[in-house]
Coordinates of C-alpha atoms in Angstrom, one line a residue:
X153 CA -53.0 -42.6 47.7
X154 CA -49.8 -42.2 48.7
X155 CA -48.7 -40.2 46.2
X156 CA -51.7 -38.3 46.3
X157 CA -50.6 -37.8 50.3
X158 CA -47.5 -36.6 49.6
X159 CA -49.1 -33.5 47.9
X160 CA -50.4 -32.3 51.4
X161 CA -47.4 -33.0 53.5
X162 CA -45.5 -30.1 54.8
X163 CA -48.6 -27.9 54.8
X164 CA -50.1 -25.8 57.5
X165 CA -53.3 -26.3 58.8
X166 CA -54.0 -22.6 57.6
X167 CA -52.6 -23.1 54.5
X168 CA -55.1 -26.5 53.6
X169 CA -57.9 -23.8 55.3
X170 CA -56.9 -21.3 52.3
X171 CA -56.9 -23.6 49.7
X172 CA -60.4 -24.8 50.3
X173 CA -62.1 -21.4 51.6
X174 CA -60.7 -20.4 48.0
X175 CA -62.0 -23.0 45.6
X176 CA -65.5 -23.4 47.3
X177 CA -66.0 -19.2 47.5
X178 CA -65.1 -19.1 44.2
X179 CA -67.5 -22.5 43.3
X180 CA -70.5 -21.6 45.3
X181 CA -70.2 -18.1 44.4
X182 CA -70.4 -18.5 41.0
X183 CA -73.3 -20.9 41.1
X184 CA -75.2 -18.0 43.1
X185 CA -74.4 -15.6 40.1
X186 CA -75.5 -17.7 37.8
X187 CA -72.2 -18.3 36.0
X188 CA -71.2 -20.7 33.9
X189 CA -69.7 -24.5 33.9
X190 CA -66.5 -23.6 32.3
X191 CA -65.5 -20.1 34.1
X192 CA -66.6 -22.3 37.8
X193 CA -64.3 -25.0 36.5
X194 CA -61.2 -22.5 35.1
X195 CA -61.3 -20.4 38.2
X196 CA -61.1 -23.3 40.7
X197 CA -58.2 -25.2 38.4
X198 CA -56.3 -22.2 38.2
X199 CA -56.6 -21.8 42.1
X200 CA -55.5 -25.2 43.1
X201 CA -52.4 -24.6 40.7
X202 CA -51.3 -21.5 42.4
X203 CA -51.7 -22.8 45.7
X204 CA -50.1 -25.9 44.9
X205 CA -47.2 -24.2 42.8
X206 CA -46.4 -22.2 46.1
X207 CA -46.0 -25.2 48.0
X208 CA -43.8 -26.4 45.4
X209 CA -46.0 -29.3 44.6
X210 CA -45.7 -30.7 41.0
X211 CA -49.0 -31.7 41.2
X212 CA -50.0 -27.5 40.3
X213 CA -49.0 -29.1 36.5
X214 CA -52.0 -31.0 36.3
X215 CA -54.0 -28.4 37.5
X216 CA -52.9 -26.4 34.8
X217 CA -53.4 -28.7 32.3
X218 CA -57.1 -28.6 32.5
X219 CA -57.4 -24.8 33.5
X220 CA -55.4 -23.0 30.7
X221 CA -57.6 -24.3 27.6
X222 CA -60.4 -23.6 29.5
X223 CA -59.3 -20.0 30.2
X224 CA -58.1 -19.5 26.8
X225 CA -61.9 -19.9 25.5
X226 CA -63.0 -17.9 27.8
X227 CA -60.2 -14.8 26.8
X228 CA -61.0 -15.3 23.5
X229 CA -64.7 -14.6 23.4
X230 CA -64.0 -11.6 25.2
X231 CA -62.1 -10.1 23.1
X232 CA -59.0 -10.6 25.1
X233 CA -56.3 -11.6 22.1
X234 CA -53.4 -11.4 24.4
X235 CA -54.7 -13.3 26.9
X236 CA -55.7 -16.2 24.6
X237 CA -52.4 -16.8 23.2
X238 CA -50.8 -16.4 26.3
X239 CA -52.6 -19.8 27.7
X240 CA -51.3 -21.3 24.8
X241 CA -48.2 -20.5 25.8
X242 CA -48.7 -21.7 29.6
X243 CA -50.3 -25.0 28.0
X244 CA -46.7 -25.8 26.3
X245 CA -44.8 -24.7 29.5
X246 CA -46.6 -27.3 31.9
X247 CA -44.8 -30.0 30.0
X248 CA -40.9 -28.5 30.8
X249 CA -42.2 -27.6 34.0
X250 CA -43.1 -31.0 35.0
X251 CA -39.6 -31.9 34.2
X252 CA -37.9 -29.6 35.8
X253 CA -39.6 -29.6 39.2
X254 CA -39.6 -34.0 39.0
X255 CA -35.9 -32.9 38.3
X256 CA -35.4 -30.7 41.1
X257 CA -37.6 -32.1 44.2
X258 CA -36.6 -31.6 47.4
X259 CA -36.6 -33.9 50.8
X260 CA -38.1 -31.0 53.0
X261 CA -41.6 -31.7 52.7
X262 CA -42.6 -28.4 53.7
X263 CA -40.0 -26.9 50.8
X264 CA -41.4 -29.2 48.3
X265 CA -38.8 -28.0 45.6
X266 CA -35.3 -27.0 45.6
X267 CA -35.5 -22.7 45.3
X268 CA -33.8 -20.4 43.2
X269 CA -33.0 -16.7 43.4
X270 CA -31.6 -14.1 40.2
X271 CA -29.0 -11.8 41.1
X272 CA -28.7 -8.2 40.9
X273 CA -27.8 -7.9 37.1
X274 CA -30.5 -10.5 36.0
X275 CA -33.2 -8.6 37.5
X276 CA -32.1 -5.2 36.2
X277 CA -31.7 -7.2 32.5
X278 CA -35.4 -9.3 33.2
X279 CA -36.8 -5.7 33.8
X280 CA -35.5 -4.2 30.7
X281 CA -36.6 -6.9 28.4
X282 CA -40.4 -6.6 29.7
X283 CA -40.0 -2.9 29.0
X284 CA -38.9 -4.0 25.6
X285 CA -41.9 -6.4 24.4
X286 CA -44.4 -4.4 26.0
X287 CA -44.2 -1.5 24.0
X288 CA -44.8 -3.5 20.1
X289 CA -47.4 -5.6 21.5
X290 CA -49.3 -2.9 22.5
X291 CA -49.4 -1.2 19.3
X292 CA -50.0 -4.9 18.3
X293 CA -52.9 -5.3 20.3
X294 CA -54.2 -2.0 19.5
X295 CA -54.0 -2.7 15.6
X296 CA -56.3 -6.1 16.2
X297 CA -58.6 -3.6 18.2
X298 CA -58.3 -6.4 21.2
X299 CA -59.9 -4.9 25.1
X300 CA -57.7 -3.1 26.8
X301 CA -54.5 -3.3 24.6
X302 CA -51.8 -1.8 27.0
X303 CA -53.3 -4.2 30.2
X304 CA -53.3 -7.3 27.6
X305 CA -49.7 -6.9 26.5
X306 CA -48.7 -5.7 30.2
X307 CA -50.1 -9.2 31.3
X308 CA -49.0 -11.2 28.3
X309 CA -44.9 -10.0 28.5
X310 CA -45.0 -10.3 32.5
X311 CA -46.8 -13.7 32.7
X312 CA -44.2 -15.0 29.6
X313 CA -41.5 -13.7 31.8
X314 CA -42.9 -14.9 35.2
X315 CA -43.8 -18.4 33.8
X316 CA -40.0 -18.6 32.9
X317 CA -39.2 -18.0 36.1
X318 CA -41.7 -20.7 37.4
X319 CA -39.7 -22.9 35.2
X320 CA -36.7 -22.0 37.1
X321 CA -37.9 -22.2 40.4
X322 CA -37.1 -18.6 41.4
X323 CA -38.5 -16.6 44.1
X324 CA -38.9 -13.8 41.5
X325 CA -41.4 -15.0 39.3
X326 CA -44.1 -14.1 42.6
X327 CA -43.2 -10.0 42.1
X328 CA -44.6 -10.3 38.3
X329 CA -47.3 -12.9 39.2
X330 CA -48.2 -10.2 41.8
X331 CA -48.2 -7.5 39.3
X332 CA -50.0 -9.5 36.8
X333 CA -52.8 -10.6 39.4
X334 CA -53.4 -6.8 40.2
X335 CA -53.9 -5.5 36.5
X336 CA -56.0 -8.9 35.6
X337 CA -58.4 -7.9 38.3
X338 CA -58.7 -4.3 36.9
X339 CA -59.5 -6.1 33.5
X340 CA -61.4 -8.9 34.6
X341 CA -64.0 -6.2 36.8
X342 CA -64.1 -3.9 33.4
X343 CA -65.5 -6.8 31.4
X344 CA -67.8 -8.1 34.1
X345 CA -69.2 -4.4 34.3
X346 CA -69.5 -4.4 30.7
X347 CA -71.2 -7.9 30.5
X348 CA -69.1 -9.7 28.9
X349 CA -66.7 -11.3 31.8
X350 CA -67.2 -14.0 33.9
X351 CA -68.1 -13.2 37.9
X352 CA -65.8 -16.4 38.5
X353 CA -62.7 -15.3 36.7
X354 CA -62.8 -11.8 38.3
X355 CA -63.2 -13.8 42.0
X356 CA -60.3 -16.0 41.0
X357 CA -57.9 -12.9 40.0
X358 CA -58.8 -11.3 43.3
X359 CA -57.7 -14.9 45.4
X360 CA -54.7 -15.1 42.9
X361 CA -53.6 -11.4 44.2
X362 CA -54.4 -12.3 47.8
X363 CA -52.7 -16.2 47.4
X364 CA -49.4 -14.2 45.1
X365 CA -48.7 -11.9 47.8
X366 CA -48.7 -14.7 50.9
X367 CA -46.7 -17.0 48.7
X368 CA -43.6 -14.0 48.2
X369 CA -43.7 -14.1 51.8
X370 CA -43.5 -18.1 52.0
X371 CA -40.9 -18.1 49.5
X372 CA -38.9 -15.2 51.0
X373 CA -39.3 -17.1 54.8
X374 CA -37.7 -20.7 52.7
X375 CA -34.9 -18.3 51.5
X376 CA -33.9 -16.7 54.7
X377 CA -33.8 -20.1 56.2
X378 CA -31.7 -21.7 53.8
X379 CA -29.4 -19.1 54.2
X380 CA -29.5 -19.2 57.7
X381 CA -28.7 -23.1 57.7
X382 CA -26.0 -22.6 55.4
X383 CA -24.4 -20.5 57.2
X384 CA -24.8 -22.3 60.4
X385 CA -22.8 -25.2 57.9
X386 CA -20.3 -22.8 56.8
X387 CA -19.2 -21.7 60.3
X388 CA -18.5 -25.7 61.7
X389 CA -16.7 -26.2 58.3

Protein backbone atom coordinates (compact mmCIF):
# COMPACT_ATOMS: atom_id res chain seq x y z
CA UNK A 1 0.00 0.00 0.00
CA UNK A 2 2.49 2.19 0.66
CA UNK A 3 4.36 1.72 -2.10
CA UNK A 4 1.41 1.70 -4.17
CA UNK A 5 0.91 5.46 -2.35
CA UNK A 6 3.94 6.68 -3.25
CA UNK A 7 2.89 6.47 -7.02
CA UNK A 8 0.26 9.25 -6.45
CA UNK A 9 2.24 11.66 -4.29
CA UNK A 10 3.32 14.80 -5.81
CA UNK A 11 0.38 14.85 -8.07
CA UNK A 12 -2.23 17.52 -8.77
CA UNK A 13 -5.68 17.13 -8.12
CA UNK A 14 -6.06 17.93 -11.97
CA UNK A 15 -3.52 15.75 -12.93
CA UNK A 16 -5.29 12.38 -10.92
CA UNK A 17 -8.70 14.18 -12.70
CA UNK A 18 -6.80 13.45 -16.21
CA UNK A 19 -5.69 10.24 -15.67
CA UNK A 20 -9.03 8.88 -14.78
CA UNK A 21 -11.33 11.02 -17.28
CA UNK A 22 -8.72 9.37 -19.75
CA UNK A 23 -8.90 5.64 -19.00
CA UNK A 24 -12.66 5.54 -18.33
CA UNK A 25 -13.54 7.69 -21.81
CA UNK A 26 -11.39 5.50 -23.51
CA UNK A 27 -13.06 2.15 -21.46
CA UNK A 28 -16.67 3.11 -21.57
CA UNK A 29 -16.29 4.37 -25.00
CA UNK A 30 -15.10 1.48 -26.41
CA UNK A 31 -17.68 -0.78 -24.79
CA UNK A 32 -20.40 1.63 -26.47
CA UNK A 33 -18.68 0.91 -29.96
CA UNK A 34 -18.68 -2.41 -29.57
CA UNK A 35 -14.85 -2.84 -29.44
CA UNK A 36 -12.95 -5.39 -28.32
CA UNK A 37 -11.40 -6.86 -24.94
CA UNK A 38 -7.83 -6.48 -25.96
CA UNK A 39 -7.85 -2.91 -27.94
CA UNK A 40 -10.07 -1.66 -24.31
CA UNK A 41 -7.37 -3.24 -22.34
CA UNK A 42 -4.10 -1.86 -24.71
CA UNK A 43 -5.52 1.59 -24.86
CA UNK A 44 -6.16 2.05 -21.13
CA UNK A 45 -2.38 0.26 -20.25
CA UNK A 46 -0.85 2.41 -22.62
CA UNK A 47 -2.59 5.58 -20.99
CA UNK A 48 -1.73 4.89 -17.42
CA UNK A 49 2.03 4.45 -18.67
CA UNK A 50 2.12 7.78 -20.33
CA UNK A 51 0.63 9.48 -17.54
CA UNK A 52 2.64 7.76 -15.09
CA UNK A 53 5.93 8.14 -17.24
CA UNK A 54 5.35 12.01 -17.08
CA UNK A 55 5.13 12.02 -13.54
CA UNK A 56 8.27 10.25 -13.48
CA UNK A 57 6.69 7.26 -11.74
CA UNK A 58 8.49 3.82 -12.36
CA UNK A 59 5.42 2.24 -11.97
CA UNK A 60 4.52 3.44 -16.11
CA UNK A 61 7.04 0.06 -16.60
CA UNK A 62 4.47 -2.22 -15.56
CA UNK A 63 2.01 -0.59 -17.40
CA UNK A 64 3.93 -1.21 -20.29
CA UNK A 65 4.54 -4.57 -19.72
CA UNK A 66 1.10 -5.58 -20.27
CA UNK A 67 0.18 -2.93 -23.02
CA UNK A 68 2.95 -3.42 -25.60
CA UNK A 69 2.23 -7.34 -26.50
CA UNK A 70 -1.13 -6.51 -26.53
CA UNK A 71 -0.68 -3.62 -29.01
CA UNK A 72 1.68 -5.55 -30.98
CA UNK A 73 -1.24 -8.12 -31.91
CA UNK A 74 -3.32 -5.66 -32.62
CA UNK A 75 -0.56 -3.83 -35.33
CA UNK A 76 0.09 -6.86 -36.76
CA UNK A 77 -3.42 -7.91 -37.85
CA UNK A 78 -3.66 -4.69 -39.42
CA UNK A 79 -1.18 -4.77 -41.45
CA UNK A 80 0.98 -2.41 -39.57
CA UNK A 81 4.62 -4.28 -39.81
CA UNK A 82 6.47 -1.38 -38.42
CA UNK A 83 4.39 -0.90 -35.70
CA UNK A 84 4.55 -4.60 -34.54
CA UNK A 85 8.21 -4.83 -34.34
CA UNK A 86 8.44 -1.60 -32.78
CA UNK A 87 6.50 -3.07 -29.50
CA UNK A 88 8.85 -5.60 -29.51
CA UNK A 89 11.27 -3.28 -29.15
CA UNK A 90 9.48 -1.14 -26.32
CA UNK A 91 8.80 -4.69 -24.60
CA UNK A 92 12.82 -5.18 -24.25
CA UNK A 93 13.26 -1.52 -23.26
CA UNK A 94 10.86 -1.63 -20.09
CA UNK A 95 13.46 -3.93 -18.52
CA UNK A 96 16.62 -1.04 -18.78
CA UNK A 97 14.20 1.40 -18.13
CA UNK A 98 13.15 0.00 -14.85
CA UNK A 99 16.81 0.17 -13.99
CA UNK A 100 17.60 3.20 -14.80
CA UNK A 101 14.65 5.20 -13.30
CA UNK A 102 15.10 2.70 -9.71
CA UNK A 103 18.72 4.15 -10.45
CA UNK A 104 17.92 7.60 -10.79
CA UNK A 105 14.81 8.47 -8.37
CA UNK A 106 14.47 11.57 -6.91
CA UNK A 107 13.31 12.91 -3.34
CA UNK A 108 10.90 15.64 -4.78
CA UNK A 109 7.86 13.80 -4.90
CA UNK A 110 6.31 15.92 -7.32
CA UNK A 111 9.71 15.44 -9.67
CA UNK A 112 9.55 11.85 -9.27
CA UNK A 113 12.88 11.25 -11.23
CA UNK A 114 16.08 13.08 -11.63
CA UNK A 115 15.62 15.04 -15.34
CA UNK A 116 17.89 15.30 -18.11
CA UNK A 117 18.34 17.66 -21.07
CA UNK A 118 20.60 17.10 -24.68
CA UNK A 119 22.52 19.96 -25.74
CA UNK A 120 22.60 21.82 -28.91
CA UNK A 121 24.87 19.41 -30.89
CA UNK A 122 23.02 16.16 -29.72
CA UNK A 123 19.84 17.39 -30.91
CA UNK A 124 21.15 18.56 -34.31
CA UNK A 125 23.05 14.87 -34.44
CA UNK A 126 19.47 12.89 -32.94
CA UNK A 127 17.72 14.80 -35.91
CA UNK A 128 20.06 13.66 -38.52
CA UNK A 129 20.07 10.11 -37.55
CA UNK A 130 16.04 9.91 -37.71
CA UNK A 131 16.40 11.48 -41.14
CA UNK A 132 18.84 8.69 -41.79
CA UNK A 133 16.65 5.42 -40.87
CA UNK A 134 13.57 6.77 -42.06
CA UNK A 135 14.40 6.88 -45.58
CA UNK A 136 15.42 2.56 -45.96
CA UNK A 137 12.64 1.59 -43.92
CA UNK A 138 10.36 3.18 -45.90
CA UNK A 139 11.42 1.53 -48.98
CA UNK A 140 11.48 -1.35 -46.51
CA UNK A 141 8.08 -1.10 -45.57
CA UNK A 142 6.90 -0.40 -48.95
CA UNK A 143 8.63 -3.73 -50.36
CA UNK A 144 6.57 -5.90 -47.50
CA UNK A 145 3.49 -3.92 -48.95
CA UNK A 146 2.79 -2.97 -44.99
CA UNK A 147 -0.30 0.23 -44.54
CA UNK A 148 1.00 3.32 -44.79
CA UNK A 149 4.77 2.69 -45.24
CA UNK A 150 6.20 6.26 -44.90
CA UNK A 151 3.78 6.90 -41.54
CA UNK A 152 5.02 3.29 -40.24
CA UNK A 153 8.70 3.90 -40.58
CA UNK A 154 8.17 7.83 -39.50
CA UNK A 155 6.61 6.28 -36.23
CA UNK A 156 8.96 3.23 -35.88
CA UNK A 157 12.62 5.51 -36.17
CA UNK A 158 11.00 8.46 -33.83
CA UNK A 159 9.46 6.15 -31.19
CA UNK A 160 13.12 4.01 -31.31
CA UNK A 161 14.69 7.32 -30.80
CA UNK A 162 12.15 8.83 -28.31
CA UNK A 163 12.13 5.56 -26.16
CA UNK A 164 15.97 6.08 -25.95
CA UNK A 165 15.46 9.15 -24.60
CA UNK A 166 12.89 7.83 -22.08
CA UNK A 167 15.64 5.70 -21.08
CA UNK A 168 17.65 8.71 -20.33
CA UNK A 169 15.27 10.67 -18.76
CA UNK A 170 15.38 13.66 -21.14
CA UNK A 171 12.96 16.24 -21.61
CA UNK A 172 13.35 15.66 -25.36
CA UNK A 173 11.99 12.45 -25.83
CA UNK A 174 8.19 14.49 -25.33
CA UNK A 175 8.91 16.58 -28.95
CA UNK A 176 9.15 12.99 -30.85
CA UNK A 177 6.48 11.40 -28.62
CA UNK A 178 4.41 14.45 -29.61
CA UNK A 179 5.25 13.99 -33.18
CA UNK A 180 4.70 10.39 -33.13
CA UNK A 181 1.16 10.74 -31.29
CA UNK A 182 0.07 13.16 -34.16
CA UNK A 183 0.92 10.84 -37.25
CA UNK A 184 -0.45 7.61 -35.08
CA UNK A 185 -3.74 9.38 -34.95
CA UNK A 186 -3.69 10.05 -38.73
CA UNK A 187 -3.06 6.16 -39.10
CA UNK A 188 -5.08 4.89 -36.45
CA UNK A 189 -8.42 7.03 -38.00
CA UNK A 190 -7.40 5.65 -41.73
CA UNK A 191 -7.68 2.12 -40.54
CA UNK A 192 -10.78 2.63 -38.42
CA UNK A 193 -12.42 4.26 -41.56
CA UNK A 194 -11.26 1.36 -43.51
CA UNK A 195 -12.61 -1.23 -40.86
CA UNK A 196 -9.83 -2.69 -39.89
CA UNK A 197 -8.68 -0.44 -36.71
CA UNK A 198 -9.77 -0.41 -33.36
CA UNK A 199 -12.15 2.76 -32.11
CA UNK A 200 -10.09 2.31 -28.84
CA UNK A 201 -6.63 2.63 -30.16
CA UNK A 202 -7.53 5.71 -32.28
CA UNK A 203 -9.17 7.37 -28.76
CA UNK A 204 -5.97 6.46 -26.98
CA UNK A 205 -3.64 8.18 -29.75
CA UNK A 206 -5.75 11.22 -29.59
CA UNK A 207 -5.32 11.34 -25.30
CA UNK A 208 -1.61 10.37 -25.92
CA UNK A 209 -1.33 13.76 -28.18
CA UNK A 210 -3.40 15.78 -25.72
CA UNK A 211 -1.46 13.96 -22.43
CA UNK A 212 2.34 14.39 -24.82
CA UNK A 213 1.82 18.00 -25.17
CA UNK A 214 0.78 18.87 -21.28
CA UNK A 215 3.64 16.64 -20.15
CA UNK A 216 6.54 18.97 -22.46
CA UNK A 217 5.06 21.69 -20.51
CA UNK A 218 5.39 19.79 -17.05
CA UNK A 219 8.77 18.82 -17.97
CA UNK A 220 9.80 22.25 -19.33
CA UNK A 221 8.11 23.92 -15.78
CA UNK A 222 10.71 21.01 -13.64
CA UNK A 223 13.54 22.38 -15.76
CA UNK A 224 13.14 26.04 -15.34
CA UNK A 225 12.89 25.40 -11.70
CA UNK A 226 15.83 23.48 -11.27
CA UNK A 227 17.63 25.95 -12.94
CA UNK A 228 16.15 28.57 -11.03
CA UNK A 229 17.24 26.82 -7.67
CA UNK A 230 20.58 26.26 -8.85
CA UNK A 231 21.19 29.33 -9.50
CA UNK A 232 19.75 30.67 -6.30
CA UNK A 233 22.73 27.99 -4.89
CA UNK A 234 25.27 29.32 -7.10
CA UNK A 235 24.86 32.97 -6.03
CA UNK A 236 25.30 32.13 -1.84
CA UNK A 237 28.22 29.85 -2.88
Amino acid sequence: MKILLDQFRGWRKSEIVWLCFSISSIVSLSILWGDGALGITAAATGMAYTVLAGKGKVSCFLFGLINTPIYAYLAFSCGYYGDFSLNVYYFAMMFPGIISWLKNSSADNEEGIKRTSLSQKSRLLLLAACIAAILPLWAILHALDGSRPLCDAMTNVLSIAAMILTVKRAIEEWVLWIAVNAIEVFMWYRAWCSGSGNISILLMWMLFLVNGIYLLTLWLRIERRNLKAHAVNDAKD
